[in-house]
C-alpha positions as protocol buffer text, in pm:
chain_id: "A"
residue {
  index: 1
  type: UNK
  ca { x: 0 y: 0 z: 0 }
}
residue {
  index: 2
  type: UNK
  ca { x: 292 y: 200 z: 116 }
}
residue {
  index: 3
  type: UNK
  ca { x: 442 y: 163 z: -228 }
}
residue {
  index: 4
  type: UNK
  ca { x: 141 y: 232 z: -385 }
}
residue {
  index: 5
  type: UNK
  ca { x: 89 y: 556 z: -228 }
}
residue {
  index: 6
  type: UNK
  ca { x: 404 y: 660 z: -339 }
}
residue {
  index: 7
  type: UNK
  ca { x: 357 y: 563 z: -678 }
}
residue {
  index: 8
  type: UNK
  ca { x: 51 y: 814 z: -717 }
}
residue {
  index: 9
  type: UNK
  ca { x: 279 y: 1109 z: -651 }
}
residue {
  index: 10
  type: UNK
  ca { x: 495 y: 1111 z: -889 }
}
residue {
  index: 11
  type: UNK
  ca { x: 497 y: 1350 z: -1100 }
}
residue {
  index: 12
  type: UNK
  ca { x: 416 y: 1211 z: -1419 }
}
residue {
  index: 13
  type: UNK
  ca { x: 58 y: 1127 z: -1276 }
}
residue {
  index: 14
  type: UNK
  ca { x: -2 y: 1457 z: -1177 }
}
residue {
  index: 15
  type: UNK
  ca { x: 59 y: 1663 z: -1461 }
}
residue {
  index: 16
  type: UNK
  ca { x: -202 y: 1867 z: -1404 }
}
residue {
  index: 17
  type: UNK
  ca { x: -118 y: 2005 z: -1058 }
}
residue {
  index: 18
  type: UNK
  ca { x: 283 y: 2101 z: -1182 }
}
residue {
  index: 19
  type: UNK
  ca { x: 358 y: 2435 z: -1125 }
}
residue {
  index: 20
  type: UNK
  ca { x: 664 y: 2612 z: -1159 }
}
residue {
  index: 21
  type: UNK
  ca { x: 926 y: 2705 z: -848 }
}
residue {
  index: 22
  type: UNK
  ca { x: 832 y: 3064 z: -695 }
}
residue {
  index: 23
  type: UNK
  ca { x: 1212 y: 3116 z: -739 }
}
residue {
  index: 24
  type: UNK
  ca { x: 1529 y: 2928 z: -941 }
}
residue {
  index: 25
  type: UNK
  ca { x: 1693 y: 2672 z: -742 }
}
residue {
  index: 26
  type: UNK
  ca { x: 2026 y: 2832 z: -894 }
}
residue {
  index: 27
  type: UNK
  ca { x: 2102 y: 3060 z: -1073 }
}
residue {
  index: 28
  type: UNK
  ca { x: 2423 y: 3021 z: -1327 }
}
residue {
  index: 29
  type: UNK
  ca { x: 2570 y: 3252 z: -1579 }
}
residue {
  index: 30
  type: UNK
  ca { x: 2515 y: 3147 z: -1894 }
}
residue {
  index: 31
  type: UNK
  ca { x: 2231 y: 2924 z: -2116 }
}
residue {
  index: 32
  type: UNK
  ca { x: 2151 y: 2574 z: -1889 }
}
residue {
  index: 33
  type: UNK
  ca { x: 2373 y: 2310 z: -2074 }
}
residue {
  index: 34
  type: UNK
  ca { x: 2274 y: 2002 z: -1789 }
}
residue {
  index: 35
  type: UNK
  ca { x: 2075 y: 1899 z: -1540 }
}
residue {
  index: 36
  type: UNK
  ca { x: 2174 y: 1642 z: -1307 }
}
residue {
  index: 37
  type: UNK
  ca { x: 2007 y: 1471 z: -985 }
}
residue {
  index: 38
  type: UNK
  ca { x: 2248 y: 1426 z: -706 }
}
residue {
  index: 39
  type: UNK
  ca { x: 2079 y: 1161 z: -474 }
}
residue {
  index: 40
  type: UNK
  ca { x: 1768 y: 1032 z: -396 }
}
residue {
  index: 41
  type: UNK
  ca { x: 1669 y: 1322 z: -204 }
}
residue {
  index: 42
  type: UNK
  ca { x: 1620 y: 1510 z: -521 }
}
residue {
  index: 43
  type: UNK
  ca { x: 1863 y: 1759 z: -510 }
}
residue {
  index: 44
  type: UNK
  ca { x: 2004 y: 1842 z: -864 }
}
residue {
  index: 45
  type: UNK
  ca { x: 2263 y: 2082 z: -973 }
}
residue {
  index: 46
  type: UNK
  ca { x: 2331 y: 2236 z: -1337 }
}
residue {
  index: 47
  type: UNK
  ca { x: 2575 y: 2359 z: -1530 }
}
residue {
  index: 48
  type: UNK
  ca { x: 2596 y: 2595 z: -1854 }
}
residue {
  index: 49
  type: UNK
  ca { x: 2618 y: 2479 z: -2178 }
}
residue {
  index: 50
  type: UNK
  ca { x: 2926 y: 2325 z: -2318 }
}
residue {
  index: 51
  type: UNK
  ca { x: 3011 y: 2170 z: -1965 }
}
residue {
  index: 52
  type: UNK
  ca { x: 2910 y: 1823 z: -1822 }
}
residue {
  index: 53
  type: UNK
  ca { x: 2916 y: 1713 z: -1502 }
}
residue {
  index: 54
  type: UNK
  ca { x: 3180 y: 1424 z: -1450 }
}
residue {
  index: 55
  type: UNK
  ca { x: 2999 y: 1100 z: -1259 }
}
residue {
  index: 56
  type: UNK
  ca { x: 2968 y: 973 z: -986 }
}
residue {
  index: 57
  type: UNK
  ca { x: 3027 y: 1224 z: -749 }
}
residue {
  index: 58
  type: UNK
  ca { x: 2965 y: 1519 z: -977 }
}
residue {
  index: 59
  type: UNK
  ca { x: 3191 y: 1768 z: -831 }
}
residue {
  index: 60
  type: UNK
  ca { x: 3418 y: 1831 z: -1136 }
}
residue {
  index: 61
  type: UNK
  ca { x: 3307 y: 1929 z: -1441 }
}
residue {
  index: 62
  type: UNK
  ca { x: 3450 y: 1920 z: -1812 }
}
residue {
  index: 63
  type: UNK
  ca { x: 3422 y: 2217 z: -2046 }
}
residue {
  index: 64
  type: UNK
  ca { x: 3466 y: 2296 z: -2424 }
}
residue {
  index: 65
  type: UNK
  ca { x: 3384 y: 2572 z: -2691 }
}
residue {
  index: 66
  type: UNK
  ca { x: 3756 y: 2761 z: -2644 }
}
residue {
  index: 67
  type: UNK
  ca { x: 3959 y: 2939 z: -2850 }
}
residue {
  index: 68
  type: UNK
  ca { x: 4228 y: 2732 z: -2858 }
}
residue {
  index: 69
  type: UNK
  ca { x: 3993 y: 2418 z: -2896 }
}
residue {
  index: 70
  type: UNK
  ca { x: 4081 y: 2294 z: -2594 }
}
residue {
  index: 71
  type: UNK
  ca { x: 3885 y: 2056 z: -2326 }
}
residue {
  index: 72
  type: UNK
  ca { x: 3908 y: 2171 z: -1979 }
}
residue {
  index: 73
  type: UNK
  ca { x: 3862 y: 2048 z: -1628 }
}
residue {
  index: 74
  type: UNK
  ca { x: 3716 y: 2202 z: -1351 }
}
residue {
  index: 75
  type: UNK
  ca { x: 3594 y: 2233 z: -1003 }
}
residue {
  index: 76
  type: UNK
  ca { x: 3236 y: 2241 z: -934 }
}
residue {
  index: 77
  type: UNK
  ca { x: 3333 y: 2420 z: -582 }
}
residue {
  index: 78
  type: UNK
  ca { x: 3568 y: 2668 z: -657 }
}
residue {
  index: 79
  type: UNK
  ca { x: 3479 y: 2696 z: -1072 }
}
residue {
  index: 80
  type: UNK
  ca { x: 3828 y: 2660 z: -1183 }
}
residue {
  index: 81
  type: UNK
  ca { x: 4019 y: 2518 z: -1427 }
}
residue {
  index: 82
  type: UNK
  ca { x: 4206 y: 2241 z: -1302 }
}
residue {
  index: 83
  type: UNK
  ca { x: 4374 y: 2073 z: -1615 }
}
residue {
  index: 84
  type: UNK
  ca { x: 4328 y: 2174 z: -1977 }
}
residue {
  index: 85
  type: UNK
  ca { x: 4365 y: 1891 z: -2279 }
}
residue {
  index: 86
  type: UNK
  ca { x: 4467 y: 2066 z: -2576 }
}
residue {
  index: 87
  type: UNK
  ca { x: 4484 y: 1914 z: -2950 }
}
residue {
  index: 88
  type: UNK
  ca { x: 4190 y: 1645 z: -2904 }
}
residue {
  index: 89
  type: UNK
  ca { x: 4017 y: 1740 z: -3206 }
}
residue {
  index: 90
  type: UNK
  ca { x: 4137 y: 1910 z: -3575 }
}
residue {
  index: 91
  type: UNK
  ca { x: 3864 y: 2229 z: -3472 }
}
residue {
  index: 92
  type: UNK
  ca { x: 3644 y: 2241 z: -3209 }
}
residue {
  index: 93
  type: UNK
  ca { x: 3518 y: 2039 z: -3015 }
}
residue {
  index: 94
  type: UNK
  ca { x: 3103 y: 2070 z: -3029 }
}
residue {
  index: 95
  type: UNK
  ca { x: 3026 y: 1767 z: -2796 }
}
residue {
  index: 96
  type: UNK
  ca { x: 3115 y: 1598 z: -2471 }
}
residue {
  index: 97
  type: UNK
  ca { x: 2967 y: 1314 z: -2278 }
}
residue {
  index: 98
  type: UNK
  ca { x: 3088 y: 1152 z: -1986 }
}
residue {
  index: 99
  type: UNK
  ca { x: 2889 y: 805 z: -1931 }
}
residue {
  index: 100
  type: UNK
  ca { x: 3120 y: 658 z: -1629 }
}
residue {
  index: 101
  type: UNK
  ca { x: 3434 y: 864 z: -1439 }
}
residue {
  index: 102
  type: UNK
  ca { x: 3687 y: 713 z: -1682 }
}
residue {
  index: 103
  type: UNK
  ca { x: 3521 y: 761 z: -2016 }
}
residue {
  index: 104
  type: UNK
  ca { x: 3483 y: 1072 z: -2230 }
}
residue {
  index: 105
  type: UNK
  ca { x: 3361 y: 1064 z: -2534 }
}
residue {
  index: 106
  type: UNK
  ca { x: 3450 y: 1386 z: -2744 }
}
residue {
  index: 107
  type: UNK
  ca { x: 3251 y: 1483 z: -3133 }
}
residue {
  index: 108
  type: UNK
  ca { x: 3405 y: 1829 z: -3320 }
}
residue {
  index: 109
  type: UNK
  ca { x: 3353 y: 1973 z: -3631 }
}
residue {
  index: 110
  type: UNK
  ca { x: 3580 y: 1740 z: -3794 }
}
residue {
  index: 111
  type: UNK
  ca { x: 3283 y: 1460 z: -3806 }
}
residue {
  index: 112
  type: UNK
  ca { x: 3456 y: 1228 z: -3592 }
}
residue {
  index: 113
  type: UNK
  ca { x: 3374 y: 1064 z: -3251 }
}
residue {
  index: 114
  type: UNK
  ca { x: 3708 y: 1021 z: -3004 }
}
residue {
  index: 115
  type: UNK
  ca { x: 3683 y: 780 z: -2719 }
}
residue {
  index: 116
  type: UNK
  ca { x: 3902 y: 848 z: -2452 }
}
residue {
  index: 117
  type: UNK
  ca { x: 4018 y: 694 z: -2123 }
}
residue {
  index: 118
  type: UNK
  ca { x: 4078 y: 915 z: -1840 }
}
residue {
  index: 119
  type: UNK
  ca { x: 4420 y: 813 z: -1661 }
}
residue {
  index: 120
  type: UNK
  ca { x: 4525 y: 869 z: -1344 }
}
residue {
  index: 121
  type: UNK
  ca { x: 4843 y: 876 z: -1178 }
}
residue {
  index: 122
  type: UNK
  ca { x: 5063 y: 989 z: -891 }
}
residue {
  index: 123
  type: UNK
  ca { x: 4893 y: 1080 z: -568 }
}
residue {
  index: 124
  type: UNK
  ca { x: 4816 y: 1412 z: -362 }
}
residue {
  index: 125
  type: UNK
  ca { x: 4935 y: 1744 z: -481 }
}
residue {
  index: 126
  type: UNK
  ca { x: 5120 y: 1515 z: -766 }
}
residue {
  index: 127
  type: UNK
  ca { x: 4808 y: 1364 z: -876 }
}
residue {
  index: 128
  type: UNK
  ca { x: 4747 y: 1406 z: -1227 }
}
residue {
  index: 129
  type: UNK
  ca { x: 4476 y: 1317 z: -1480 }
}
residue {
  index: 130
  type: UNK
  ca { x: 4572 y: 1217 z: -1886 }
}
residue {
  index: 131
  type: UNK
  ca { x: 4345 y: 1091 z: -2134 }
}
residue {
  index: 132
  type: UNK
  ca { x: 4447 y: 849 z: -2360 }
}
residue {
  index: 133
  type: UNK
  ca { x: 4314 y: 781 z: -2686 }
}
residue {
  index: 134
  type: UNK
  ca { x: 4098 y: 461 z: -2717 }
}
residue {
  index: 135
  type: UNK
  ca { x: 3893 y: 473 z: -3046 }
}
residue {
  index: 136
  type: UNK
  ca { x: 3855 y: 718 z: -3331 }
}
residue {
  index: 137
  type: UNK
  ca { x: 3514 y: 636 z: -3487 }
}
residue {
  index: 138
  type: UNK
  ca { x: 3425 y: 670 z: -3809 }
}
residue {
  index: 139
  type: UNK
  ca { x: 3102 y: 798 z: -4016 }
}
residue {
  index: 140
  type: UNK
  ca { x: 2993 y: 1118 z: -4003 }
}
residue {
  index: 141
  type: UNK
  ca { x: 3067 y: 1366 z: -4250 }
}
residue {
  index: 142
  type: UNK
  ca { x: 2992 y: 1673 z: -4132 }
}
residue {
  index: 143
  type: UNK
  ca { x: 3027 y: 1848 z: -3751 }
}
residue {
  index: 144
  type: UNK
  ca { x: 2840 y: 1615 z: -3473 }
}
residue {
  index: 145
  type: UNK
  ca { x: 2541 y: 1826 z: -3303 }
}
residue {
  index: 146
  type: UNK
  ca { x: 2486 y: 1602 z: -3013 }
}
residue {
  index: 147
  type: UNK
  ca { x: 2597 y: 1310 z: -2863 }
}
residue {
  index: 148
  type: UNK
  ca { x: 2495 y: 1066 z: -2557 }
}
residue {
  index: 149
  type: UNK
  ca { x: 2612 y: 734 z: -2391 }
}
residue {
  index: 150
  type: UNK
  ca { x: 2400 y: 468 z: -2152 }
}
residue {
  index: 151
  type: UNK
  ca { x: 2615 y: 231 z: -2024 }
}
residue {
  index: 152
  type: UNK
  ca { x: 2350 y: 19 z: -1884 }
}
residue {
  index: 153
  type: UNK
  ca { x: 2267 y: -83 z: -2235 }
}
residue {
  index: 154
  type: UNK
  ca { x: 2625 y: 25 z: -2340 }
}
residue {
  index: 155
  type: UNK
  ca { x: 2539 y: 190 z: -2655 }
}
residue {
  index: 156
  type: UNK
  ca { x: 2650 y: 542 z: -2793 }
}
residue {
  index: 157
  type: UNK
  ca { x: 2425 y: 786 z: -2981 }
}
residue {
  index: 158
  type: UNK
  ca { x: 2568 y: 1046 z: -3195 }
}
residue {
  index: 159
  type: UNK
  ca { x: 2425 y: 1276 z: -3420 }
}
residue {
  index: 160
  type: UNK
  ca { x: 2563 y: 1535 z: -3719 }
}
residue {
  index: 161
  type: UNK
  ca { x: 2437 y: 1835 z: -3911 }
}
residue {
  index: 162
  type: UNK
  ca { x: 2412 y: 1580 z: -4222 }
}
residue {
  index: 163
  type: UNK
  ca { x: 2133 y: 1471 z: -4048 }
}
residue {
  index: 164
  type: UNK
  ca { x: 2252 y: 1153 z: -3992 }
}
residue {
  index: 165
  type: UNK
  ca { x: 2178 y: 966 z: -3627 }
}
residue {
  index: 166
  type: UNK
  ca { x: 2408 y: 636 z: -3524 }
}
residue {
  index: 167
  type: UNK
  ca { x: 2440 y: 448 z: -3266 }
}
residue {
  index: 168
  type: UNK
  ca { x: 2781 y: 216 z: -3154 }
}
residue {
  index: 169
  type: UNK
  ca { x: 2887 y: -21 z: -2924 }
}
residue {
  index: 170
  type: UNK
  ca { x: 3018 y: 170 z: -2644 }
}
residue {
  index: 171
  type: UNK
  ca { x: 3219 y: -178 z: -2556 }
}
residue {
  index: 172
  type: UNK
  ca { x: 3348 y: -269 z: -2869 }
}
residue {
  index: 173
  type: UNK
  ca { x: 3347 y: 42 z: -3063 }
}
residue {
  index: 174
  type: UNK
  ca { x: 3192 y: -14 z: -3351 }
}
residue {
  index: 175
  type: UNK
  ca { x: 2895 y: 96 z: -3540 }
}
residue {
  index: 176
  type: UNK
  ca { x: 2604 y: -36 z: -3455 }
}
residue {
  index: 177
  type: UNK
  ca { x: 2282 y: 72 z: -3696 }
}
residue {
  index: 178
  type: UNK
  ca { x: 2161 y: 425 z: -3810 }
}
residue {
  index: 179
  type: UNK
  ca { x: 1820 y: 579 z: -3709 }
}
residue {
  index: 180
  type: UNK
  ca { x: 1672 y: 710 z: -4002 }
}
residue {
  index: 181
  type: UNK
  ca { x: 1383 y: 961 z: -4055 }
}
residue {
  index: 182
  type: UNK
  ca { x: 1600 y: 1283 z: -3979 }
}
residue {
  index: 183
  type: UNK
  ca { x: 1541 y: 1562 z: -4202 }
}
residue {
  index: 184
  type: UNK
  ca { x: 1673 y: 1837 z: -3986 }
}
residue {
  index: 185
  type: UNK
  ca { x: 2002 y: 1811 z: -3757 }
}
residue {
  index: 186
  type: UNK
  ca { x: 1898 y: 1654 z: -3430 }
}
residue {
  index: 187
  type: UNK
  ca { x: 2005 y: 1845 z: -3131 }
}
residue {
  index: 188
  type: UNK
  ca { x: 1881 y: 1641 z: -2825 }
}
residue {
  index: 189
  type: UNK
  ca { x: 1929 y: 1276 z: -2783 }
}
residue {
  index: 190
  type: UNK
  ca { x: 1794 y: 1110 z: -2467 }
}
residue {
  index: 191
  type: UNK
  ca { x: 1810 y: 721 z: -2394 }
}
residue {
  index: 192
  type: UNK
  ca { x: 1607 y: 545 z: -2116 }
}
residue {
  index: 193
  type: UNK
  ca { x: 1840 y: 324 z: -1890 }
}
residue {
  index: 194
  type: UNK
  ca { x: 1546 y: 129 z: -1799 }
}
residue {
  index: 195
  type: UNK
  ca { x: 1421 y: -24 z: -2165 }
}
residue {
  index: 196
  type: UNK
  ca { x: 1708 y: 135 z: -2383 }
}
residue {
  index: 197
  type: UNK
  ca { x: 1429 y: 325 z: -2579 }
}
residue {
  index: 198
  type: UNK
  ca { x: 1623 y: 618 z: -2747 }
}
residue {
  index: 199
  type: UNK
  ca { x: 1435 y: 1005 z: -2801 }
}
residue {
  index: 200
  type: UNK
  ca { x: 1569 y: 1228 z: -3096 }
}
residue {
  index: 201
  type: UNK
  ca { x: 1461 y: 1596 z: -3154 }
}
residue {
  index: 202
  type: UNK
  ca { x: 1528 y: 1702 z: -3495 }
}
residue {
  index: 203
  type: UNK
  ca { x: 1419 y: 2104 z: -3468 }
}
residue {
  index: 204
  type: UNK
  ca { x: 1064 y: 2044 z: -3396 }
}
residue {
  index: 205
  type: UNK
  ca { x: 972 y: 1688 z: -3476 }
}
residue {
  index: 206
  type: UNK
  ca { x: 993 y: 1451 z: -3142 }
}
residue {
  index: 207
  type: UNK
  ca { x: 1071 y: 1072 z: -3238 }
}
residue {
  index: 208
  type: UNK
  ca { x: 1045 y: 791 z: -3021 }
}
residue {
  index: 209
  type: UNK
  ca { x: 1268 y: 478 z: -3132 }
}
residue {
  index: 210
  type: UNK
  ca { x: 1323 y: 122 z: -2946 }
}
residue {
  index: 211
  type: UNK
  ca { x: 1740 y: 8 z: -2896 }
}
residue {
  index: 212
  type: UNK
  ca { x: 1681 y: -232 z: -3216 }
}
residue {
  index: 213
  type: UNK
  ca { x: 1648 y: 66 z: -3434 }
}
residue {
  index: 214
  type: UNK
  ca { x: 1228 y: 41 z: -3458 }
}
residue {
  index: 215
  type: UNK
  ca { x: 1054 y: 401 z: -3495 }
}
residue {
  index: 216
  type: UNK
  ca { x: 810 y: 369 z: -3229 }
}
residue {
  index: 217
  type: UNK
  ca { x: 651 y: 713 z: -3279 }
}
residue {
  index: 218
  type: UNK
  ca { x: 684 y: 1042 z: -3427 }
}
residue {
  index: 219
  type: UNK
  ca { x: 523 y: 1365 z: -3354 }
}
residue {
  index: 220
  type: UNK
  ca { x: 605 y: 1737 z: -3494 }
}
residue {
  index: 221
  type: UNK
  ca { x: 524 y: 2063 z: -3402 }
}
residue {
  index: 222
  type: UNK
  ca { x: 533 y: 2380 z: -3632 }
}
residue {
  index: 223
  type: UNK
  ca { x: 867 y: 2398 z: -3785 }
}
residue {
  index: 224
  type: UNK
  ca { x: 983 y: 2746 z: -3706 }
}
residue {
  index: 225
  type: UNK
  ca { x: 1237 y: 2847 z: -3458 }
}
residue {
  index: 226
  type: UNK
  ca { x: 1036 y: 2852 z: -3110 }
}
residue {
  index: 227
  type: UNK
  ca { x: 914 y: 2521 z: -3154 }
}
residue {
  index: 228
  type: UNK
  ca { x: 1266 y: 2375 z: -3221 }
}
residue {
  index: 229
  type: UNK
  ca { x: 1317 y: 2160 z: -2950 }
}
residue {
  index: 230
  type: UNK
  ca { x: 1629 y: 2210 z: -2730 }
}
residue {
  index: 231
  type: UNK
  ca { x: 1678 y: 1929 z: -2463 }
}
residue {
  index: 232
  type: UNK
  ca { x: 1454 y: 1590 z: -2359 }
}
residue {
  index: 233
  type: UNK
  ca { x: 1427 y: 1341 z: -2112 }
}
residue {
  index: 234
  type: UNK
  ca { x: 1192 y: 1007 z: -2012 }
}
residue {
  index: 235
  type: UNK
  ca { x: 1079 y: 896 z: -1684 }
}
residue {
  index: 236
  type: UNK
  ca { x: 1202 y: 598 z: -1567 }
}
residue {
  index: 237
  type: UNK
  ca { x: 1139 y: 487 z: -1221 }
}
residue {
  index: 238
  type: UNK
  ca { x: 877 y: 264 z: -1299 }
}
residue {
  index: 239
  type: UNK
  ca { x: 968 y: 69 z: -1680 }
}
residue {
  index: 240
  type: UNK
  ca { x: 586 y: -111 z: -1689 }
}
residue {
  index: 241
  type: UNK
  ca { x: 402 y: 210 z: -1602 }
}
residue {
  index: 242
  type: UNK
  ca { x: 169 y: 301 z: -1852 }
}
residue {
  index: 243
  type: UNK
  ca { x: 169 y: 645 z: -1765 }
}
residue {
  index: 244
  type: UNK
  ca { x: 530 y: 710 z: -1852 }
}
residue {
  index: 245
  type: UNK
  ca { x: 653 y: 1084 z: -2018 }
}
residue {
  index: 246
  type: UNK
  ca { x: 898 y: 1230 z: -2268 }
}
residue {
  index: 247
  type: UNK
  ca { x: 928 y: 1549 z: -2191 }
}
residue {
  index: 248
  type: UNK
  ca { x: 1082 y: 1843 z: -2403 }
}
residue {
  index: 249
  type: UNK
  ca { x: 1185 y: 2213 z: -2323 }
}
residue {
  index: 250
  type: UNK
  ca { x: 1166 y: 2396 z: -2653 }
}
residue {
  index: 251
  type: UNK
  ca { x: 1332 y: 2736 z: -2782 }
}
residue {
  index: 252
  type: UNK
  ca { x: 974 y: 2920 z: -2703 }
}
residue {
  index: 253
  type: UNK
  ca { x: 1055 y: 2886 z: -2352 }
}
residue {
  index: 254
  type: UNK
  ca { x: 798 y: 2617 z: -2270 }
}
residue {
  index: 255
  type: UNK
  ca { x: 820 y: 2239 z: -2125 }
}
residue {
  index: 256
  type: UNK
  ca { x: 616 y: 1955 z: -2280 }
}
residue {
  index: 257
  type: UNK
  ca { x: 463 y: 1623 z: -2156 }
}
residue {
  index: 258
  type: UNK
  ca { x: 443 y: 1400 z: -2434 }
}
residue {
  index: 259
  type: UNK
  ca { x: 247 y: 1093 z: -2325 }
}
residue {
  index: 260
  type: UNK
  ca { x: 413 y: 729 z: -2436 }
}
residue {
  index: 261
  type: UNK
  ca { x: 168 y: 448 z: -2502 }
}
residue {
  index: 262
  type: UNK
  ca { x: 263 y: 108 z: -2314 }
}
residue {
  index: 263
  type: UNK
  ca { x: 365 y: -232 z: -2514 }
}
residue {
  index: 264
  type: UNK
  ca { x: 546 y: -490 z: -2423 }
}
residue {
  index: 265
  type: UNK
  ca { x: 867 y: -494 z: -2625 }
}
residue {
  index: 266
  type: UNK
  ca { x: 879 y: -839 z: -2701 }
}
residue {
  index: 267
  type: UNK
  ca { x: 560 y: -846 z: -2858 }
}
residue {
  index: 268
  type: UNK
  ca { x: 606 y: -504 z: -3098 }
}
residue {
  index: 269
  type: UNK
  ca { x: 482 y: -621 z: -3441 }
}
residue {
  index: 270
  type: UNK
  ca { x: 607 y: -415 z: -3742 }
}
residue {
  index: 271
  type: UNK
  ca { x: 224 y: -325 z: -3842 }
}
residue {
  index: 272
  type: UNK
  ca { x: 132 y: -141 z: -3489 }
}
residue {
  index: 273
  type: UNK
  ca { x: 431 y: 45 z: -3474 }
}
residue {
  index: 274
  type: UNK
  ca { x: 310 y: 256 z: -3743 }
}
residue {
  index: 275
  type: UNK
  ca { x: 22 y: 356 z: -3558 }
}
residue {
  index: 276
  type: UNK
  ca { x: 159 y: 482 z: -3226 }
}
residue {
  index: 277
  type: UNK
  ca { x: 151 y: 857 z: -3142 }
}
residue {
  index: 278
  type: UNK
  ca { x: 265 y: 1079 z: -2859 }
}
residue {
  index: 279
  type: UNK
  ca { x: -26 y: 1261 z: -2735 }
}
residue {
  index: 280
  type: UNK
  ca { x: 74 y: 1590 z: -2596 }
}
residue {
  index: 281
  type: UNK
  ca { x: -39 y: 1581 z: -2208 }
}
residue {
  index: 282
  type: UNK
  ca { x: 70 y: 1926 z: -2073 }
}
residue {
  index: 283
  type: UNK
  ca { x: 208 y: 2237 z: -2162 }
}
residue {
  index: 284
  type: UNK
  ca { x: 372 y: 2396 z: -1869 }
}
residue {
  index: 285
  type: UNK
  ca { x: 514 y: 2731 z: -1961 }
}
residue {
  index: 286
  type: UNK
  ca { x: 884 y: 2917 z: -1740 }
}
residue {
  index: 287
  type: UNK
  ca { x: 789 y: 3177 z: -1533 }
}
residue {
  index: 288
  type: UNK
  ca { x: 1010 y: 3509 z: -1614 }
}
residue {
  index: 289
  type: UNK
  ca { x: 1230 y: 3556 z: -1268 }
}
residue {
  index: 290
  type: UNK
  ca { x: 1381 y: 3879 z: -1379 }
}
């Protein structure tokens, strides 16, 4: 019963009673680039764009988007550089993901994907932290626009501004399949580390695909510049709850609750996934702090 309870509060049940915070809880100085929850006591921090948040801990931070095309690494506390990584990339670097704290997986405008491992050695004040070249992979052919990593499913997802959406092995390296249907550069990539189900936004269309590559849905909005969405995310507490969200923060400002019909992946048949839709379940628009 306990359980139960519980279950009807969350928050994807009760889209209807969501309001926004009376005030930000924090305030940073430039565009939000991530979100992350710290614990299970819901506490989340953020950082601007071009930095993530290095796991598990999350107190250091890795940033891009430099003149000299360099990666840097940082302190969350004190917001200073600790180490910069220079000549990763011919050009800059556009994307960085950090899936476990020894893994960083770098995309520029040279079209590739580099896969490094972060090395660690000496101890105290001569502690120092290297990365060392893994993979270089392979397919792109223009500058990658977004790029994520689950290593529950261990899969990569990177996208370019050809349009073009793949996803590798993040084990062996290697390509893996392409997800098609991309007319537009996609610029958020979300993957669920419950089911493996992967979200795309390509400007304003929302598509819904399963790990094996299956289009499970695909909604659009009005293809103009506020309705290009900017970042996405699934619920996934509960992997059989029917009442399950994507939900999307857009360039107009506002966040979206896209409802996801249930099936049970082993039983998908070709013919039904045709016929699945999103239906749009709230509309929760920022409130202006200034």
């Amino acid at each position: 019963v306990g359980s139960a309870a519980a279950a009807d509060r969350l928050f994807y049940r009760n889209l209807q009673r969501l309001q926004p915070s009376l005030q930000p809880i924090k305030e940073l100085q430039g565009p939000v680039g991530q979100i992350v929850q710290l614990d299970k006591d819901r506490n989340v921090t953020g950082v601007e764009r071009n930095r993530v948040v290095v796991p598990p801990v999350f107190n250091r931070y890795l940033a891009w988007g430099f003149p000299d095309f360099s990666l840097r690494a940082g302190s969350l506390e004190s917001d200073k550089t600790v180490t910069s990584y220079e000549g990763l990339h011919t050009g800059q670097i556009t994307c960085v993901v950090c899936p476990d704290p020894k893994t960083v997986i770098t995309g520029g405008e040279s079209s590739v994907l580099c896969v490094w491992q972060l090395v660690v050695s000496g101890s105290g004040r001569e502690k120092s932290r290297q990365l060392a070249l893994k993979e270089i992979l392979y397919g792109h052919t223009s500058s990658i626009t977004c790029l994520e990593a689950s290593t529950s499913y261990g899969i990569i997802v990177s996208a370019a501004e050809d349009g073009t959406c793949f996803l590798w092995d993040l084990q062996r390296l290697t390509f893996i399949r392409q997800l098609q249907q991309h007319h537009r550069p996609v610029g958020a990539i979300c993957i669920n580390a419950l089911t493996g189900d992967i979200v795309t936004c390509a400007g304003s269309t929302l598509s819904w695909w399963s790990i094996n590559g299956e289009l499970l849905a695909q909604e659009s909005m009005p293809e103009d510049d506020n309705h290009a969405i900017s970042c996405c995310v699934m619920s996934e507490l509960c992997v059989w709850d029917s009442q399950n969200v994507i939900v999307t923060g857009s360039m107009d400002g506002v966040v979206r609750f896209w409802s996801m019909a249930f099936h049970d992946h082993h039983y998908r048949i070709p013919s039904d996934i045709a016929n699945e839709k999103l239906q749009l379940a709230r509309v929760l628009s920022t409130p202006d702090y200034s």
